[in-house]
Amino acid sequence: MTTSAVSCFHCHEVVPVGGHFMVEFDGAAKPCCCPGCQAVADTIIKQGLSDYYRFRTKPASKADAIPAELQQLQSYDHPEILAELAVLQGEFQRIELSISGMSCAACAWLIEKNFQNDTAVKRLQVNSATSRCELIWDANIRPLSEILKAIHTLGYQVNPFVADTEEQHFKQEMQDYLKRLAISGIMTMQVMMLAFGLYFGEHTGIELQYEGYLRWVSLLLTLPVMAYSALPFTRSAYRALRQRELNMDVPITLAIYYTFIASFYATVSNTGDVYFESVCMFVFLLQVGKFFEFRARKQARDATSNLLKIMPVSAELWRDGRSETVAARKLQIDDVILVKAGETIPADGVIVTGQSSVDESMLTGEYQPVKKQPDDFVLAGSNNHDGILTVRVIKALTESRLGQIIQLQQQTLHQKPALLEKTDKIARFFVQRLLVVATATFLVWYFYLDESRAFWVTLSVLVATCPCALSLATPTAITCALAWLNKQGVLIKNQQVLASLPKLTKVFFDKTGTLTQGKFSIEKVVVHDLEYTESELLQLAAHLELRSEHPIAKAFLPYLADNRPDDLNCPVKLQDVELVVGRGLQAKWWHNDSWKQVKIGSASFCQVSQAAQVCLTVNDVLAASVTLVDAIRPEIQTLIARLHENGIKMAIITGDSSSNAELVAKQLNITELHRGCSPEEKVAQINLATQAGETVLMVGDGINDSPCFHAAHVSVALDSGTDLSKNQADVVLLHNNLTLLYRLIEGAQRARRVVRQNLIWAFGYNLVIIPLAVCGFVSPYVAVIGMSTSSLLVVSNSLRLLKA
Amino acid sequence: MSIIYVLIPIALLFVLIGLAIFFWAVRSKQFDDLDKEGFSILFDEKNTEAKPKAPKNE
């Protein structure tokens, strides 16, 4: 389909040719891509909130004309369900909402502002970082569904959300991190200031009493850093030692404690030198690294944990010929429930009566709806498209497939990303040698050389070789690389991928939703009956399809006439619209002063022979046939060209067995194609590649890809993918742009270069300083200057990664 | 020079006050969402202008 270069005022997506949705802003008419965006933009401007368009930094997400869940909102008003979701606070109710579709901070403002003058709402606070909203309101004045609907009209999807205990834990930990950072940061400044006094005192002479005073104050200021800020390192080192292992936190802890105790001894006994400033700075810098890492993890969790919202909350229990709203969690085995069109199925079950097509994309990643008949299984969390079903429950919600996946999810989130194996090896190697050298130095000096200098020489050995630079080398570089990638829109959940990415040799792509857009658009319209124009027929089709929940119907949305179908002035007059489940629609159409019988749907439904997916007949004569495609993402070509340049092999691996897969492969010039693969076969293919010595990256979007995610070295999920796939993947691309994949590879390569430079420097420095220190040539002062300089060099080298 | 016996404790007092304020800010969730507050200044300015024109519900 050809498109014009005009972009939608609301969502910045391309407006299809012949689009006629306009909205007035600042006295000028602006184009919109679809009636959904038009309605949203109109609401926003009419409410006097047009500031949103002036100050937002990112376009809004495309608004859906008929959000399917909208009809379901009513069930939230039911007292029993409300009691499960909200907490009573006096006469007000408090609830947490999860909002999707927020793109920047202006969205948060928009929602808050909309409710500022609402008397029923006591407090509504939106957190744009987590896409959550806290609402305190009076349910007697306004039911929850009305408030949710009002947010819907602004173009956001909103669902009640029950935060789990783990999330509370994350929040608490975030606060702890901030506090630890503040303590170590502010104390470092103070101690550094005092240290400068001591440095100058050393050169120009300082009275003993002042020197002692400054040392005692420094000691006092270092205490909270040691006791509070350094706690995570101490704990981690303790855990490692208990398991008889050495990790990087062991030398860190050893270094800070040894340095601190030596300085403490020097202060109390008034001999030797103090290194409090080094201790503080070291703790602070490492803490910053840990903080960034934690923040990335929290962000990843927030972005994906909204998963819980797909847990259905209410169900219609069918009892004695009447339906009754109950909480989904209270459903029991053998209960019979009623599921209306457009509703989410609240439990795993077997269909008793009715037939419908069901969207299971939440669980399987396939967009094509699945036809269901009596005695078929349906899964909790899938969406019932067009028929009314009665379902006998066979598993309660918590034991359903969905419930189990969510549980599994939360378990995997507990596993913290393991430290880079390489660094661990270095740490083990280094710590062992260091301890041996230090002990040997002490013994040799004590017994053979100078008994009185033994302690201080050993100290300078330990200080000079303090693995600061070494232990900062990798984490700082990785932190900076993560921050840079995050800014580009790449979220890395598992740091290990940065190590394997530079060695990448092969990329596997999933087809549907990854290489293609995962939604249908109109490719070609053939008009067979020249009595009608193409635009006339498309408009007719659009108004007919409006009644259907089928994903194909969405392709016609841009062709709706200005007015909503219920409007009297609508140019397309329809009567007796009837939906034939899974096949098509028929209706009477007022055209040229007479009612005509129209049908839209599959060729067999329209009783014509045509290869196109959608046919339209008027009075049983074929009027038009429409070919739909799942279009290839426009940016793929650039990505593939770049991967080719880097000598990275590519393959498509898809569950689709049709010739469509071949077409896509040919179009993209990818020779290796595995089609019709089950999830197990996909895993087998990837294992084959890894056994052949390839470093494999897998890009996918559905839950059917997630087994491969574990098999590949690196797994990447798209933001448009299912929540489950985003949870499983190592990397999530935050924008729907696959060229970010190249950014990811580039970032990893740069990170590896910087890590290597840092390690060479740190090792080189240590190799020079250790022999000198062991021989007693290095006074502790020189040791501390050397240590700080090498640490600073390493950190500033890593900071280069932030610039691009 | 003995003035430092007084000045350093005073400086420390300020440090303590600063830390206390920071801890309070963390606890009252001011660091939860850093993006939105940066924007609020843009919008609030317009708000006060618009308010007298359109006094809604209240």
CSV table of C-alpha atoms in Angstrom, one decimal, chain A residues 296-487:
chain,number,residue,atom,x,y,z
A,296,ALA,CA,18.6,-1.2,35.1
A,297,ARG,CA,17.3,-4.3,36.6
A,298,LYS,CA,14.4,-2.5,38.4
A,299,GLN,CA,13.5,-0.7,35.2
A,300,ALA,CA,13.4,-4.0,33.3
A,301,ARG,CA,11.2,-5.5,36.0
A,302,ASP,CA,8.9,-2.5,36.0
A,303,ALA,CA,8.6,-2.6,32.2
A,304,THR,CA,7.6,-6.3,32.3
A,305,SER,CA,5.9,-6.9,35.6
A,306,ASN,CA,2.7,-5.2,34.4
A,307,LEU,CA,2.1,-8.8,33.4
A,308,LEU,CA,0.0,-9.3,36.4
A,309,LYS,CA,-2.6,-7.1,34.9
A,310,ILE,CA,-3.5,-9.7,32.4
A,311,MET,CA,-4.7,-11.9,35.2
A,312,PRO,CA,-8.4,-11.7,34.8
A,313,VAL,CA,-10.1,-10.3,38.0
A,314,SER,CA,-13.8,-11.0,37.5
A,315,ALA,CA,-15.9,-13.8,36.1
A,316,GLU,CA,-19.6,-14.4,35.3
A,317,LEU,CA,-20.6,-17.4,37.2
A,318,TRP,CA,-23.5,-19.2,35.6
A,319,ARG,CA,-25.9,-20.6,38.2
A,320,ASP,CA,-29.5,-21.6,38.0
A,321,GLY,CA,-30.0,-19.9,34.6
A,322,ARG,CA,-28.7,-16.6,35.8
A,323,SER,CA,-25.2,-15.1,35.7
A,324,GLU,CA,-23.6,-13.6,38.7
A,325,THR,CA,-20.4,-11.5,38.9
A,326,VAL,CA,-17.7,-13.1,41.1
A,327,ALA,CA,-14.0,-12.6,41.7
A,328,ALA,CA,-12.1,-14.8,39.2
A,329,ARG,CA,-9.8,-16.0,42.0
A,330,LYS,CA,-12.7,-17.6,43.8
A,331,LEU,CA,-13.7,-19.8,40.9
A,332,GLN,CA,-13.7,-23.5,41.7
A,333,ILE,CA,-13.3,-26.6,39.6
A,334,ASP,CA,-16.6,-27.6,37.8
A,335,ASP,CA,-18.0,-24.1,38.1
A,336,VAL,CA,-19.7,-23.0,34.8
A,337,ILE,CA,-18.8,-19.5,33.6
A,338,LEU,CA,-20.2,-17.3,30.9
A,339,VAL,CA,-17.7,-15.5,28.7
A,340,LYS,CA,-19.1,-12.8,26.4
A,341,ALA,CA,-17.5,-11.5,23.2
A,342,GLY,CA,-14.5,-9.4,23.8
A,343,GLU,CA,-13.9,-10.6,27.4
A,344,THR,CA,-10.9,-12.3,28.8
A,345,ILE,CA,-11.3,-15.9,29.8
A,346,PRO,CA,-10.9,-16.1,33.5
A,347,ALA,CA,-9.8,-19.7,34.0
A,348,ASP,CA,-8.6,-22.8,32.1
A,349,GLY,CA,-11.6,-24.8,31.1
A,350,VAL,CA,-13.6,-26.8,28.6
A,351,ILE,CA,-16.2,-25.2,26.4
A,352,VAL,CA,-19.7,-26.5,27.2
A,353,THR,CA,-21.7,-24.5,24.6
A,354,GLY,CA,-21.1,-21.9,22.0
A,355,GLN,CA,-18.3,-21.4,19.5
A,356,SER,CA,-16.0,-18.5,18.9
A,357,SER,CA,-12.5,-17.6,17.8
A,358,VAL,CA,-10.1,-17.0,20.6
A,359,ASP,CA,-7.0,-14.8,20.6
A,360,GLU,CA,-4.2,-16.7,22.5
A,361,SER,CA,-1.4,-14.4,21.4
A,362,MET,CA,-0.8,-13.5,25.1
A,363,LEU,CA,0.4,-17.1,25.6
A,364,THR,CA,1.5,-18.3,22.2
A,365,GLY,CA,2.5,-15.1,20.3
A,366,GLU,CA,0.4,-16.1,17.3
A,367,TYR,CA,-1.9,-13.3,16.1
A,368,GLN,CA,-4.2,-15.6,14.1
A,369,PRO,CA,-7.2,-16.3,16.4
A,370,VAL,CA,-7.9,-20.0,17.1
A,371,LYS,CA,-11.4,-21.4,16.4
A,372,LYS,CA,-13.0,-23.1,19.4
A,373,GLN,CA,-15.9,-25.4,19.6
A,374,PRO,CA,-17.6,-27.3,22.4
A,375,ASP,CA,-15.2,-29.7,24.2
A,376,ASP,CA,-12.2,-27.6,23.2
A,377,PHE,CA,-9.8,-26.3,25.8
A,378,VAL,CA,-9.6,-22.6,26.5
A,379,LEU,CA,-6.8,-21.0,28.5
A,380,ALA,CA,-7.0,-18.3,31.1
A,381,GLY,CA,-5.8,-15.0,29.9
A,382,SER,CA,-6.8,-15.5,26.3
A,383,ASN,CA,-9.3,-13.2,24.7
A,384,ASN,CA,-12.7,-14.4,23.4
A,385,HIS,CA,-13.4,-12.6,20.1
A,386,ASP,CA,-16.8,-13.0,18.8
A,387,GLY,CA,-19.1,-15.7,20.3
A,388,ILE,CA,-20.7,-16.3,23.6
A,389,LEU,CA,-19.2,-19.2,25.5
A,390,THR,CA,-20.1,-21.2,28.5
A,391,VAL,CA,-17.0,-22.8,30.0
A,392,ARG,CA,-16.6,-25.5,32.6
A,393,VAL,CA,-13.7,-24.6,34.8
A,394,ILE,CA,-11.1,-27.4,35.1
A,395,LYS,CA,-8.3,-25.5,36.8
A,396,ALA,CA,-8.5,-22.5,39.2
A,397,LEU,CA,-6.8,-19.3,38.1
A,398,THR,CA,-3.7,-19.7,40.2
A,399,GLU,CA,-3.1,-23.2,38.8
A,400,SER,CA,-3.9,-22.3,35.3
A,401,ARG,CA,-1.2,-22.1,32.6
A,402,LEU,CA,-1.2,-18.4,32.9
A,403,GLY,CA,-0.8,-18.5,36.7
A,404,GLN,CA,2.0,-21.0,36.5
A,405,ILE,CA,3.9,-18.9,33.9
A,406,ILE,CA,3.6,-15.9,36.1
A,407,GLN,CA,5.0,-17.8,39.0
A,408,LEU,CA,7.8,-19.1,36.9
A,409,GLN,CA,8.5,-15.6,35.9
A,410,GLN,CA,8.8,-14.3,39.4
A,411,GLN,CA,11.2,-17.1,40.2
A,412,THR,CA,13.5,-16.2,37.3
A,413,LEU,CA,13.5,-12.6,38.4
A,414,HIS,CA,15.1,-13.5,41.7
A,415,GLN,CA,18.1,-14.8,40.0
A,416,LYS,CA,20.5,-12.0,39.9
A,417,PRO,CA,22.7,-11.6,36.8
A,418,ALA,CA,25.9,-13.5,37.5
A,419,LEU,CA,29.1,-11.5,37.4
A,420,LEU,CA,31.2,-11.8,34.3
A,421,GLU,CA,33.0,-15.1,34.6
A,422,LYS,CA,36.2,-13.6,33.4
A,423,THR,CA,36.4,-11.1,36.2
A,424,ASP,CA,35.7,-13.8,38.7
A,425,LYS,CA,38.6,-15.8,37.4
A,426,ILE,CA,40.8,-12.7,37.5
A,427,ALA,CA,39.7,-12.1,41.1
A,428,ARG,CA,40.4,-15.6,42.2
A,429,PHE,CA,43.8,-15.5,40.6
A,430,PHE,CA,44.7,-12.1,41.8
A,431,VAL,CA,43.5,-12.5,45.4
A,432,GLN,CA,45.4,-15.7,45.9
A,433,ARG,CA,48.6,-14.3,44.6
A,434,LEU,CA,48.2,-11.1,46.5
A,435,LEU,CA,47.7,-12.8,49.8
A,436,VAL,CA,50.7,-15.0,49.2
A,437,VAL,CA,52.9,-12.1,48.2
A,438,ALA,CA,51.8,-10.0,51.2
A,439,THR,CA,52.3,-12.8,53.7
A,440,ALA,CA,55.7,-13.6,52.2
A,441,THR,CA,56.7,-9.9,52.4
A,442,PHE,CA,55.7,-9.7,56.0
A,443,LEU,CA,57.6,-12.9,57.0
A,444,VAL,CA,60.8,-11.9,55.1
A,445,TRP,CA,60.9,-8.4,56.5
A,446,TYR,CA,60.0,-9.6,60.0
A,447,PHE,CA,62.6,-12.4,60.3
A,448,TYR,CA,65.4,-11.4,57.9
A,449,LEU,CA,65.3,-7.6,57.2
A,450,ASP,CA,63.9,-5.0,59.5
A,451,GLU,CA,61.4,-6.1,62.2
A,452,SER,CA,60.1,-2.6,62.9
A,453,ARG,CA,59.2,-1.9,59.2
A,454,ALA,CA,57.5,-5.2,58.5
A,455,PHE,CA,54.0,-4.0,59.2
A,456,TRP,CA,54.2,-0.8,57.2
A,457,VAL,CA,55.9,-2.4,54.2
A,458,THR,CA,53.2,-5.1,54.1
A,459,LEU,CA,50.6,-2.3,54.4
A,460,SER,CA,52.1,-0.5,51.4
A,461,VAL,CA,52.1,-3.7,49.4
A,462,LEU,CA,48.4,-4.2,50.1
A,463,VAL,CA,47.5,-0.5,49.5
A,464,ALA,CA,49.6,-0.2,46.4
A,465,THR,CA,48.1,-3.3,44.9
A,466,CYS,CA,44.7,-2.6,46.3
A,467,PRO,CA,42.6,-4.1,43.6
A,468,CYS,CA,40.7,-0.9,43.1
A,469,ALA,CA,41.6,-0.3,39.6
A,470,LEU,CA,41.3,-3.9,38.8
A,471,SER,CA,37.9,-4.3,40.4
A,472,LEU,CA,36.7,-1.0,38.9
A,473,ALA,CA,37.9,-1.9,35.4
A,474,THR,CA,35.1,-4.2,34.4
A,475,PRO,CA,32.1,-2.9,36.4
A,476,THR,CA,32.5,0.8,35.5
A,477,ALA,CA,32.9,0.0,31.8
A,478,ILE,CA,29.9,-2.2,31.8
A,479,THR,CA,27.8,0.3,33.8
A,480,CYS,CA,28.7,3.0,31.3
A,481,ALA,CA,27.9,0.8,28.4
A,482,LEU,CA,24.6,-0.1,29.9
A,483,ALA,CA,23.7,3.5,30.5
A,484,TRP,CA,24.6,4.4,27.0
A,485,LEU,CA,22.5,1.6,25.5
A,486,ASN,CA,19.6,2.4,27.8
A,487,LYS,CA,19.6,5.9,26.4
